[in-house]
Amino acid sequence: MAHVQAGETAHVGTLFHRHHRPLFGYLYRMNGHGPLCEDLVQEVFLRVLRYAHTFKPGSAFKPWLYQIARNVLADHWKRLPPEVPLALDSAAEPPDPDHFLQRLEADQDHHNLLSALACLPRDKRELLLLSRNPDLSYEDIAGLLQSTPGAIKVRVHRALNDLKAVFFRNQEVRS
Amino acid sequence: MNCEQAQLECLDLDQAQGLDGAVGELKAHLEGCAECRAYLRLDDHLRALPTPEPSPDLEARFMARLRIQAPPTPRPVRVSWGWRVSGLAAALLLLIGGAALDRALRREAPRAEEGDARMQGTLRLVHSPLSADRMKGLALLDAGDRSVQETLFSLVERDPDTQVRLAAVEALYLFEGDPRLRSQLGAALSRQDRPEVQVALVDLVVSLRERRALEAMRRLEREGKLSGGQRSRVQAAIAQLDQPPM
Ligand SMILES: [Zn+2]
């Protein structure tokens, strides 16, 4: 039996090796704290080992992995004070597109885009990160968030427009 | 087409092509609408965000933790094709192989004898004319079966079923500690003719940091029949391998 045990550990090790970097990227963009995210990544894969028997036959691995990661994140957030909702002035003039593009193209190191992303409410930030992850399709995300691919696309669209507004607002405040 | 419709369609455009990927009505709309061009550009920037890297020793720390926290040994269960494997090990193999392997495993398979015959049975499956059987064989391989590397490479190169080729690439990860695997990757990539499999091999090359395969990757990037998304993935892989190791 010892070799089976060793085999299981090796299998989880293989999964970790293959998937921990993009997963770390997702967790990092969700909460921006490197050492904490490294702990969370490890917790995700320990749960993979613990819950391997619950993996549904016929489904794909990556959405399952991200579902576990979302649960780990949710458990982490439960220990923190609740999020302060973002106040976006819906009556504000939409940014002039040329002016906006200028600001965007000047943001060479993506610094301003990242801080705008960090200002978004968690659910919108998550939606943008998941949907721009090349390993997950709209179908996968719909499965994760118990929605439909069409509805997910509309939500991604709204989140992108919010990101645009926050990006522009932050720039205006700074200048 | 109004802006909302145009922007929703923009969400499906290929990242690497950006504005050039738009055709028909969407293209016409984008040409006349600065608002939607700005939206598309924002999405491009979002997709191009660099992936933050964890510390280089994270994997080693996790492996150490895994050894300490390994769960209690599960009882062996008898699975439908007659081999005794632990339920958890089987589940993890499914995870490694993904859904395609799983679909194959759920089919009924011929009984194989236990013990030494297991390896033979596995190889028989790998060489079966049915692609479902070949997938099943791949799921049953483990890192002890070193002699099968050649078989895996030949499946990667010649199997008529792309899913089987991809599963064979996944199975190659089991041999990542073996220098023979690394030395063959460049050649395997050069001989590969299916873009999905080429990209899977590139992922394996990057994961092993096998810089001898760089030339084959550059050639693929220049001459391969890749989609925009696949090409940018290969470009990112080349950039990653070009960096000196940390
Ligand atoms: Zn428009």
Short mmCIF file of C-alpha atoms and ligand atoms in Angstrom, two decimals:
data_model
loop_
_atom_site.label_atom_id
_atom_site.label_comp_id
_atom_site.label_asym_id
_atom_site.label_seq_id
_atom_site.Cartn_x
_atom_site.Cartn_y
_atom_site.Cartn_z
CA MET A 1 0.00 0.00 0.00
CA ALA A 2 2.96 2.28 0.64
CA HIS A 3 3.58 2.76 -3.08
CA VAL A 4 -0.03 3.73 -3.69
CA GLN A 5 0.27 6.33 -0.98
CA ALA A 6 3.48 7.60 -2.53
CA GLY A 7 1.80 7.56 -5.93
CA GLU A 8 -1.05 9.78 -4.72
CA THR A 9 1.36 12.31 -3.35
CA ALA A 10 3.23 12.26 -6.65
CA HIS A 11 -0.02 12.80 -8.57
CA VAL A 12 -0.93 15.85 -6.50
CA GLY A 13 2.66 17.00 -6.93
CA THR A 14 2.24 16.74 -10.71
CA LEU A 15 -1.00 18.71 -10.58
CA PHE A 16 0.65 21.35 -8.41
CA HIS A 17 3.60 21.60 -10.77
CA ARG A 18 1.35 22.14 -13.77
CA HIS A 19 -1.26 24.47 -12.35
CA HIS A 20 0.11 26.40 -9.40
CA ARG A 21 1.49 29.37 -11.35
CA PRO A 22 -1.71 30.52 -13.09
CA LEU A 23 -3.63 29.79 -9.91
CA PHE A 24 -1.22 31.92 -7.89
CA GLY A 25 -1.68 34.67 -10.50
CA TYR A 26 -5.44 34.58 -10.04
CA LEU A 27 -5.25 34.60 -6.24
CA TYR A 28 -2.65 37.36 -6.28
CA ARG A 29 -4.78 39.59 -8.49
CA MET A 30 -7.71 38.89 -6.20
CA ASN A 31 -6.00 40.06 -3.03
CA GLY A 32 -2.54 41.37 -3.81
CA HIS A 33 -0.56 39.80 -0.99
CA GLY A 34 2.15 37.39 -2.18
CA PRO A 35 2.97 35.36 0.95
CA LEU A 36 -0.71 35.01 1.81
CA CYS A 37 -1.49 33.81 -1.73
CA GLU A 38 1.27 31.23 -1.52
CA ASP A 39 -0.46 29.83 1.56
CA LEU A 40 -3.78 29.88 -0.25
CA VAL A 41 -2.33 28.05 -3.28
CA GLN A 42 -1.05 25.31 -1.00
CA GLU A 43 -4.40 25.09 0.74
CA VAL A 44 -6.13 24.69 -2.65
CA PHE A 45 -3.98 21.70 -3.57
CA LEU A 46 -4.32 20.10 -0.16
CA ARG A 47 -8.08 20.30 -0.74
CA VAL A 48 -7.56 18.74 -4.20
CA LEU A 49 -6.00 15.78 -2.40
CA ARG A 50 -8.69 15.71 0.26
CA TYR A 51 -11.63 16.04 -2.12
CA ALA A 52 -10.35 14.11 -5.14
CA HIS A 53 -13.18 11.61 -4.66
CA THR A 54 -15.75 14.37 -5.22
CA PHE A 55 -14.42 15.19 -8.69
CA LYS A 56 -17.42 14.70 -10.99
CA PRO A 57 -16.93 12.16 -13.77
CA GLY A 58 -17.17 13.80 -17.15
CA SER A 59 -16.17 17.28 -16.01
CA ALA A 60 -12.94 19.16 -16.70
CA PHE A 61 -10.22 19.67 -14.11
CA LYS A 62 -9.49 23.38 -14.33
CA PRO A 63 -13.00 24.65 -13.52
CA TRP A 64 -13.05 22.23 -10.58
CA LEU A 65 -9.70 23.57 -9.40
CA TYR A 66 -10.93 27.16 -9.63
CA GLN A 67 -14.08 26.22 -7.75
CA ILE A 68 -11.90 24.98 -4.89
CA ALA A 69 -9.81 28.15 -5.13
CA ARG A 70 -12.95 30.29 -4.87
CA ASN A 71 -14.01 28.38 -1.76
CA VAL A 72 -10.56 28.87 -0.22
CA LEU A 73 -10.75 32.60 -0.99
CA ALA A 74 -14.27 32.85 0.43
CA ASP A 75 -13.09 31.18 3.66
CA HIS A 76 -10.23 33.65 3.82
CA TRP A 77 -12.52 36.65 3.32
CA LYS A 78 -14.89 35.46 6.01
CA ARG A 79 -12.11 36.20 8.48
CA LEU A 80 -11.80 39.81 7.23
CA PRO A 81 -14.08 42.82 7.73
CA PRO A 82 -16.68 43.16 4.93
CA GLU A 83 -15.73 44.95 1.75
CA VAL A 84 -16.59 48.64 1.42
CA PRO A 85 -18.72 48.95 -1.72
CA LEU A 86 -17.33 50.97 -4.58
CA ALA A 87 -19.17 54.21 -5.23
CA LEU A 88 -19.29 54.87 -8.95
CA ASP A 89 -21.13 57.99 -9.90
CA SER A 90 -23.53 56.74 -12.54
CA ALA A 91 -24.50 60.32 -13.42
CA ALA A 92 -20.89 61.22 -14.27
CA GLU A 93 -20.06 61.96 -17.88
CA PRO A 94 -18.57 58.94 -19.66
CA PRO A 95 -14.90 59.56 -20.43
CA ASP A 96 -14.04 61.00 -23.81
CA PRO A 97 -12.78 57.93 -25.74
CA ASP A 98 -9.71 59.60 -27.26
CA HIS A 99 -8.72 61.04 -23.92
CA PHE A 100 -9.25 57.63 -22.31
CA LEU A 101 -7.17 55.84 -24.97
CA GLN A 102 -4.33 58.29 -24.48
CA ARG A 103 -4.28 57.51 -20.76
CA LEU A 104 -4.50 53.79 -21.40
CA GLU A 105 -1.66 53.67 -23.92
CA ALA A 106 0.50 55.79 -21.60
CA ASP A 107 0.07 53.14 -18.88
CA GLN A 108 3.03 51.15 -20.18
CA ASP A 109 3.71 49.06 -17.10
CA HIS A 110 -0.03 48.42 -16.50
CA HIS A 111 0.35 50.03 -13.09
CA ASN A 112 -2.77 52.18 -13.41
CA LEU A 113 -4.82 49.39 -14.92
CA LEU A 114 -3.88 47.12 -12.02
CA SER A 115 -4.86 49.70 -9.45
CA ALA A 116 -8.18 50.24 -11.22
CA LEU A 117 -8.72 46.48 -11.19
CA ALA A 118 -7.93 46.41 -7.47
CA CYS A 119 -10.57 49.13 -6.89
CA LEU A 120 -13.36 47.04 -8.43
CA PRO A 121 -15.67 45.08 -6.14
CA ARG A 122 -14.48 41.49 -5.68
CA ASP A 123 -17.16 39.89 -7.78
CA LYS A 124 -16.42 42.08 -10.79
CA ARG A 125 -12.67 41.73 -10.39
CA GLU A 126 -13.07 37.98 -10.20
CA LEU A 127 -15.27 37.88 -13.27
CA LEU A 128 -12.70 39.81 -15.31
CA LEU A 129 -9.82 37.65 -14.11
CA LEU A 130 -11.63 34.38 -14.72
CA SER A 131 -12.94 35.39 -18.12
CA ARG A 132 -9.53 36.60 -19.31
CA ASN A 133 -7.88 33.38 -18.15
CA PRO A 134 -7.14 31.46 -21.39
CA ASP A 135 -7.80 28.14 -19.62
CA LEU A 136 -11.44 28.88 -18.79
CA SER A 137 -14.30 29.29 -21.25
CA TYR A 138 -17.53 31.23 -20.69
CA GLU A 139 -19.19 27.82 -20.24
CA ASP A 140 -16.71 26.94 -17.49
CA ILE A 141 -17.29 30.25 -15.72
CA ALA A 142 -21.06 29.86 -16.06
CA GLY A 143 -20.67 26.48 -14.32
CA LEU A 144 -18.56 28.04 -11.56
CA LEU A 145 -20.95 30.91 -10.92
CA GLN A 146 -24.14 28.93 -11.53
CA SER A 147 -25.19 31.06 -14.45
CA THR A 148 -25.40 30.83 -18.25
CA PRO A 149 -22.63 31.72 -20.71
CA GLY A 150 -24.77 34.52 -22.18
CA ALA A 151 -25.43 36.06 -18.77
CA ILE A 152 -21.74 35.76 -17.87
CA LYS A 153 -20.77 37.64 -21.02
CA VAL A 154 -23.15 40.47 -20.16
CA ARG A 155 -21.68 40.65 -16.64
CA VAL A 156 -18.13 40.68 -18.03
CA HIS A 157 -19.19 43.49 -20.34
CA ARG A 158 -20.55 45.55 -17.43
CA ALA A 159 -17.47 44.85 -15.33
CA LEU A 160 -15.25 46.04 -18.20
CA ASN A 161 -17.20 49.27 -18.44
CA ASP A 162 -16.85 49.77 -14.69
CA LEU A 163 -13.13 49.12 -15.00
CA LYS A 164 -12.96 51.74 -17.69
CA ALA A 165 -14.78 54.26 -15.51
CA VAL A 166 -12.58 53.55 -12.47
CA PHE A 167 -9.41 53.72 -14.55
CA PHE A 168 -10.40 57.09 -15.92
CA ARG A 169 -11.63 58.45 -12.60
CA ASN A 170 -8.36 57.48 -10.85
CA GLN A 171 -6.39 59.26 -13.55
CA GLU A 172 -8.50 62.39 -13.28
CA VAL A 173 -8.07 62.45 -9.51
CA ARG A 174 -4.31 62.18 -9.90
CA SER A 175 -3.93 64.84 -12.58
CA MET B 1 -25.39 47.20 -34.65
CA ASN B 2 -25.37 49.38 -31.54
CA CYS B 3 -22.46 49.88 -29.14
CA GLU B 4 -23.69 47.34 -26.60
CA GLN B 5 -23.95 44.63 -29.26
CA ALA B 6 -20.59 45.59 -30.71
CA GLN B 7 -18.90 45.46 -27.30
CA LEU B 8 -20.42 42.07 -26.50
CA GLU B 9 -19.05 40.76 -29.78
CA CYS B 10 -15.66 42.27 -28.99
CA LEU B 11 -15.45 40.00 -25.96
CA ASP B 12 -15.15 37.01 -28.29
CA LEU B 13 -12.37 38.42 -30.45
CA ASP B 14 -9.06 36.63 -30.50
CA GLN B 15 -6.67 38.40 -28.16
CA ALA B 16 -3.67 38.50 -30.49
CA GLN B 17 -5.66 39.80 -33.44
CA GLY B 18 -7.45 42.60 -31.61
CA LEU B 19 -9.02 45.02 -34.05
CA ASP B 20 -7.81 43.00 -37.05
CA GLY B 21 -9.88 40.02 -35.91
CA ALA B 22 -13.14 41.92 -36.41
CA VAL B 23 -15.08 41.25 -39.59
CA GLY B 24 -18.34 42.35 -41.22
CA GLU B 25 -20.70 44.51 -39.22
CA LEU B 26 -18.48 44.60 -36.17
CA LYS B 27 -15.51 45.78 -38.21
CA ALA B 28 -17.61 48.54 -39.79
CA HIS B 29 -18.91 49.60 -36.37
CA LEU B 30 -15.45 49.69 -34.82
CA GLU B 31 -14.07 51.75 -37.66
CA GLY B 32 -16.67 54.43 -37.02
CA CYS B 33 -16.88 54.28 -33.20
CA ALA B 34 -14.08 55.57 -30.98
CA GLU B 35 -16.02 54.48 -27.87
CA CYS B 36 -15.96 50.82 -28.87
CA ARG B 37 -12.35 50.97 -30.04
CA ALA B 38 -11.41 52.25 -26.60
CA TYR B 39 -13.38 49.40 -25.03
CA LEU B 40 -11.60 46.82 -27.18
CA ARG B 41 -8.23 48.32 -26.36
CA LEU B 42 -8.98 48.15 -22.64
CA ASP B 43 -9.81 44.48 -23.01
CA ASP B 44 -6.50 43.94 -24.89
CA HIS B 45 -4.62 45.57 -22.03
CA LEU B 46 -6.46 43.47 -19.49
CA ARG B 47 -5.59 40.26 -21.31
CA ALA B 48 -1.98 41.32 -21.65
CA LEU B 49 -1.46 41.79 -17.90
CA PRO B 50 1.62 39.85 -16.80
CA THR B 51 1.02 36.84 -14.56
CA PRO B 52 2.56 37.42 -11.12
CA GLU B 53 5.07 34.73 -10.14
CA PRO B 54 5.19 32.94 -6.80
CA SER B 55 8.52 32.49 -5.01
CA PRO B 56 10.73 29.87 -6.66
CA ASP B 57 10.73 27.65 -3.58
CA LEU B 58 6.93 27.43 -3.28
CA GLU B 59 6.78 24.07 -5.01
CA ALA B 60 9.46 22.57 -2.76
CA ARG B 61 7.65 23.88 0.33
CA PHE B 62 4.39 22.41 -0.88
CA MET B 63 5.96 19.02 -1.56
CA ALA B 64 7.40 18.98 1.96
CA ARG B 65 3.99 19.85 3.38
CA LEU B 66 2.35 17.18 1.25
CA ARG B 67 4.62 14.51 2.68
CA ILE B 68 3.65 15.52 6.20
CA GLN B 69 -0.05 15.94 5.52
CA ALA B 70 -0.65 12.91 3.29
CA PRO B 71 -4.09 11.55 4.13
CA PRO B 72 -4.69 8.17 5.73
CA THR B 73 -4.22 5.28 3.29
CA PRO B 74 -7.56 4.62 1.61
CA ARG B 75 -8.92 1.10 1.37
CA PRO B 76 -8.35 -0.46 -2.04
CA VAL B 77 -11.45 -0.64 -4.21
CA ARG B 78 -12.14 -2.93 -7.10
CA VAL B 79 -12.78 -0.97 -10.26
CA SER B 80 -14.73 -2.15 -13.23
CA TRP B 81 -11.84 -3.37 -15.35
CA GLY B 82 -10.64 -5.67 -12.61
CA TRP B 83 -7.50 -4.02 -11.34
CA ARG B 84 -7.14 -3.08 -7.71
CA VAL B 85 -6.26 0.55 -7.33
CA SER B 86 -6.96 2.98 -4.57
CA GLY B 87 -10.03 5.08 -5.28
CA LEU B 88 -8.12 8.22 -4.55
CA ALA B 89 -5.22 7.30 -6.84
CA ALA B 90 -7.71 6.58 -9.61
CA ALA B 91 -9.45 9.90 -8.99
CA LEU B 92 -6.16 11.75 -9.14
CA LEU B 93 -5.20 10.02 -12.36
CA LEU B 94 -8.49 11.21 -13.77
CA LEU B 95 -7.67 14.73 -12.70
CA ILE B 96 -4.30 14.57 -14.40
CA GLY B 97 -5.78 13.22 -17.58
CA GLY B 98 -8.84 15.42 -17.43
CA ALA B 99 -12.30 14.76 -18.69
CA ALA B 100 -11.33 12.90 -21.85
CA LEU B 101 -9.57 10.20 -19.87
CA ASP B 102 -12.45 10.04 -17.53
CA ARG B 103 -14.94 9.49 -20.30
CA ALA B 104 -12.76 6.68 -21.58
CA LEU B 105 -12.43 5.10 -18.15
CA ARG B 106 -16.14 4.93 -17.60
CA ARG B 107 -16.52 2.59 -20.56
CA GLU B 108 -16.36 -1.15 -19.92
CA ALA B 109 -12.95 -2.67 -20.64
CA PRO B 110 -11.60 -6.20 -21.08
CA ARG B 111 -10.47 -7.85 -17.84
CA ALA B 112 -6.73 -8.05 -17.38
CA GLU B 113 -4.90 -10.29 -14.99
CA GLU B 114 -3.39 -8.85 -11.85
CA GLY B 115 0.27 -8.50 -10.95
CA ASP B 116 2.84 -8.67 -13.74
CA ALA B 117 0.14 -8.86 -16.36
CA ARG B 118 -0.94 -5.36 -15.42
CA MET B 119 1.78 -3.66 -17.40
CA GLN B 120 1.11 -5.89 -20.37
CA GLY B 121 -2.59 -5.09 -20.13
CA THR B 122 -1.84 -1.40 -19.98
CA LEU B 123 0.31 -1.61 -23.08
CA ARG B 124 -2.29 -3.68 -24.87
CA LEU B 125 -4.77 -0.89 -24.18
CA VAL B 126 -2.31 1.73 -25.36
CA HIS B 127 -1.97 -0.13 -28.67
CA SER B 128 -5.67 -0.91 -29.06
CA PRO B 129 -7.38 0.21 -32.28
CA LEU B 130 -10.08 1.92 -30.19
CA SER B 131 -9.15 5.42 -29.11
CA ALA B 132 -11.21 4.99 -25.90
CA ASP B 133 -8.97 2.04 -24.98
CA ARG B 134 -5.80 3.97 -25.76
CA MET B 135 -6.98 6.76 -23.47
CA LYS B 136 -7.69 4.23 -20.76
CA GLY B 137 -4.22 2.73 -21.15
CA LEU B 138 -2.69 6.19 -20.80
CA ALA B 139 -4.61 6.80 -17.58
CA LEU B 140 -3.20 3.58 -16.11
CA LEU B 141 0.44 4.31 -16.80
CA ASP B 142 2.52 5.38 -13.86
CA ALA B 143 5.99 6.74 -13.39
CA GLY B 144 7.37 3.25 -12.69
CA ASP B 145 6.67 2.22 -16.27
CA ARG B 146 9.73 3.83 -17.77
CA SER B 147 9.89 1.63 -20.84
CA VAL B 148 6.71 3.19 -22.17
CA GLN B 149 8.17 6.61 -22.90
CA GLU B 150 8.83 5.60 -26.48
CA THR B 151 5.26 4.42 -26.84
CA LEU B 152 4.02 7.73 -25.49
CA PHE B 153 6.14 9.71 -27.92
CA SER B 154 4.86 7.64 -30.81
CA LEU B 155 1.24 8.20 -29.69
CA VAL B 156 1.95 11.93 -29.42
CA GLU B 157 3.32 11.94 -32.93
CA ARG B 158 1.08 9.55 -34.81
CA ASP B 159 -2.19 8.81 -33.05
CA PRO B 160 -5.10 9.70 -35.35
CA ASP B 161 -7.12 11.04 -32.39
CA THR B 162 -5.99 14.46 -31.13
CA GLN B 163 -7.46 13.77 -27.67
CA VAL B 164 -5.27 10.66 -27.37
CA ARG B 165 -2.21 12.69 -28.41
CA LEU B 166 -3.04 15.29 -25.76
CA ALA B 167 -3.53 12.61 -23.12
CA ALA B 168 -0.16 11.12 -24.08
CA VAL B 169 1.46 14.54 -23.58
CA GLU B 170 -0.19 14.68 -20.13
CA ALA B 171 1.19 11.23 -19.34
CA LEU B 172 4.71 12.41 -20.26
CA TYR B 173 4.58 14.68 -17.17
CA LEU B 174 4.90 11.50 -15.12
CA PHE B 175 8.47 11.15 -16.43
CA GLU B 176 9.56 14.71 -15.83
CA GLY B 177 12.51 13.64 -13.68
CA ASP B 178 13.91 11.49 -16.49
CA PRO B 179 16.61 13.16 -18.65
CA ARG B 180 15.66 10.95 -21.63
CA LEU B 181 12.29 12.66 -21.77
CA ARG B 182 13.86 16.10 -21.86
CA SER B 183 16.28 15.24 -24.62
CA GLN B 184 13.48 14.13 -26.95
CA LEU B 185 11.14 17.08 -26.54
CA GLY B 186 12.62 19.33 -29.24
CA ALA B 187 12.42 16.59 -31.85
CA ALA B 188 8.88 15.66 -30.80
CA LEU B 189 7.83 19.28 -31.18
CA SER B 190 9.42 19.57 -34.63
CA ARG B 191 7.61 16.47 -35.86
CA GLN B 192 4.22 17.43 -34.42
CA ASP B 193 1.66 18.58 -36.99
CA ARG B 194 -1.38 19.46 -34.84
CA PRO B 195 -1.46 22.94 -33.28
CA GLU B 196 -3.28 21.88 -30.07
CA VAL B 197 -0.68 19.20 -29.45
CA GLN B 198 2.16 21.58 -30.34
CA VAL B 199 0.90 24.00 -27.69
CA ALA B 200 0.60 21.18 -25.11
CA LEU B 201 4.20 20.14 -25.87
CA VAL B 202 5.33 23.76 -25.51
CA ASP B 203 3.69 23.84 -22.05
CA LEU B 204 5.63 20.72 -21.13
CA VAL B 205 8.88 22.22 -22.43
CA VAL B 206 8.34 25.35 -20.34
CA SER B 207 7.43 23.36 -17.27
CA LEU B 208 10.71 21.42 -17.57
CA ARG B 209 12.62 24.56 -18.66
CA GLU B 210 14.07 22.49 -21.50
CA ARG B 211 15.99 25.18 -23.39
CA ARG B 212 17.23 22.75 -26.06
CA ALA B 213 13.71 22.84 -27.47
CA LEU B 214 13.87 26.63 -27.99
CA GLU B 215 14.90 26.34 -31.63
CA ALA B 216 11.91 24.12 -32.41
CA MET B 217 9.65 26.60 -30.58
CA ARG B 218 10.99 29.54 -32.58
CA ARG B 219 10.42 27.64 -35.79
CA LEU B 220 6.88 26.81 -34.69
CA GLU B 221 6.24 30.45 -33.86
CA ARG B 222 7.49 31.55 -37.31
CA GLU B 223 6.09 28.82 -39.53
CA GLY B 224 3.42 26.93 -37.57
CA LYS B 225 -0.25 27.02 -38.52
CA LEU B 226 -1.30 28.50 -35.18
CA SER B 227 -4.28 30.64 -34.24
CA GLY B 228 -3.56 34.06 -32.80
CA GLY B 229 -4.10 32.86 -29.23
CA GLN B 230 -1.87 29.82 -29.75
CA ARG B 231 0.87 31.90 -31.31
CA SER B 232 0.90 34.40 -28.45
CA ARG B 233 1.08 31.49 -26.00
CA VAL B 234 4.14 30.12 -27.84
CA GLN B 235 5.68 33.61 -27.89
CA ALA B 236 5.15 33.96 -24.14
CA ALA B 237 6.74 30.52 -23.64
CA ILE B 238 9.79 31.50 -25.71
CA ALA B 239 10.16 34.71 -23.71
CA GLN B 240 9.91 32.74 -20.47
CA LEU B 241 12.60 30.22 -21.53
CA ASP B 242 14.86 32.99 -22.82
CA GLN B 243 15.12 34.40 -19.30
CA PRO B 244 17.99 33.03 -17.22
CA PRO B 245 16.68 30.66 -14.50
CA MET B 246 16.14 32.30 -11.11
ZN ZN C 1 -19.77 51.72 -30.56
#
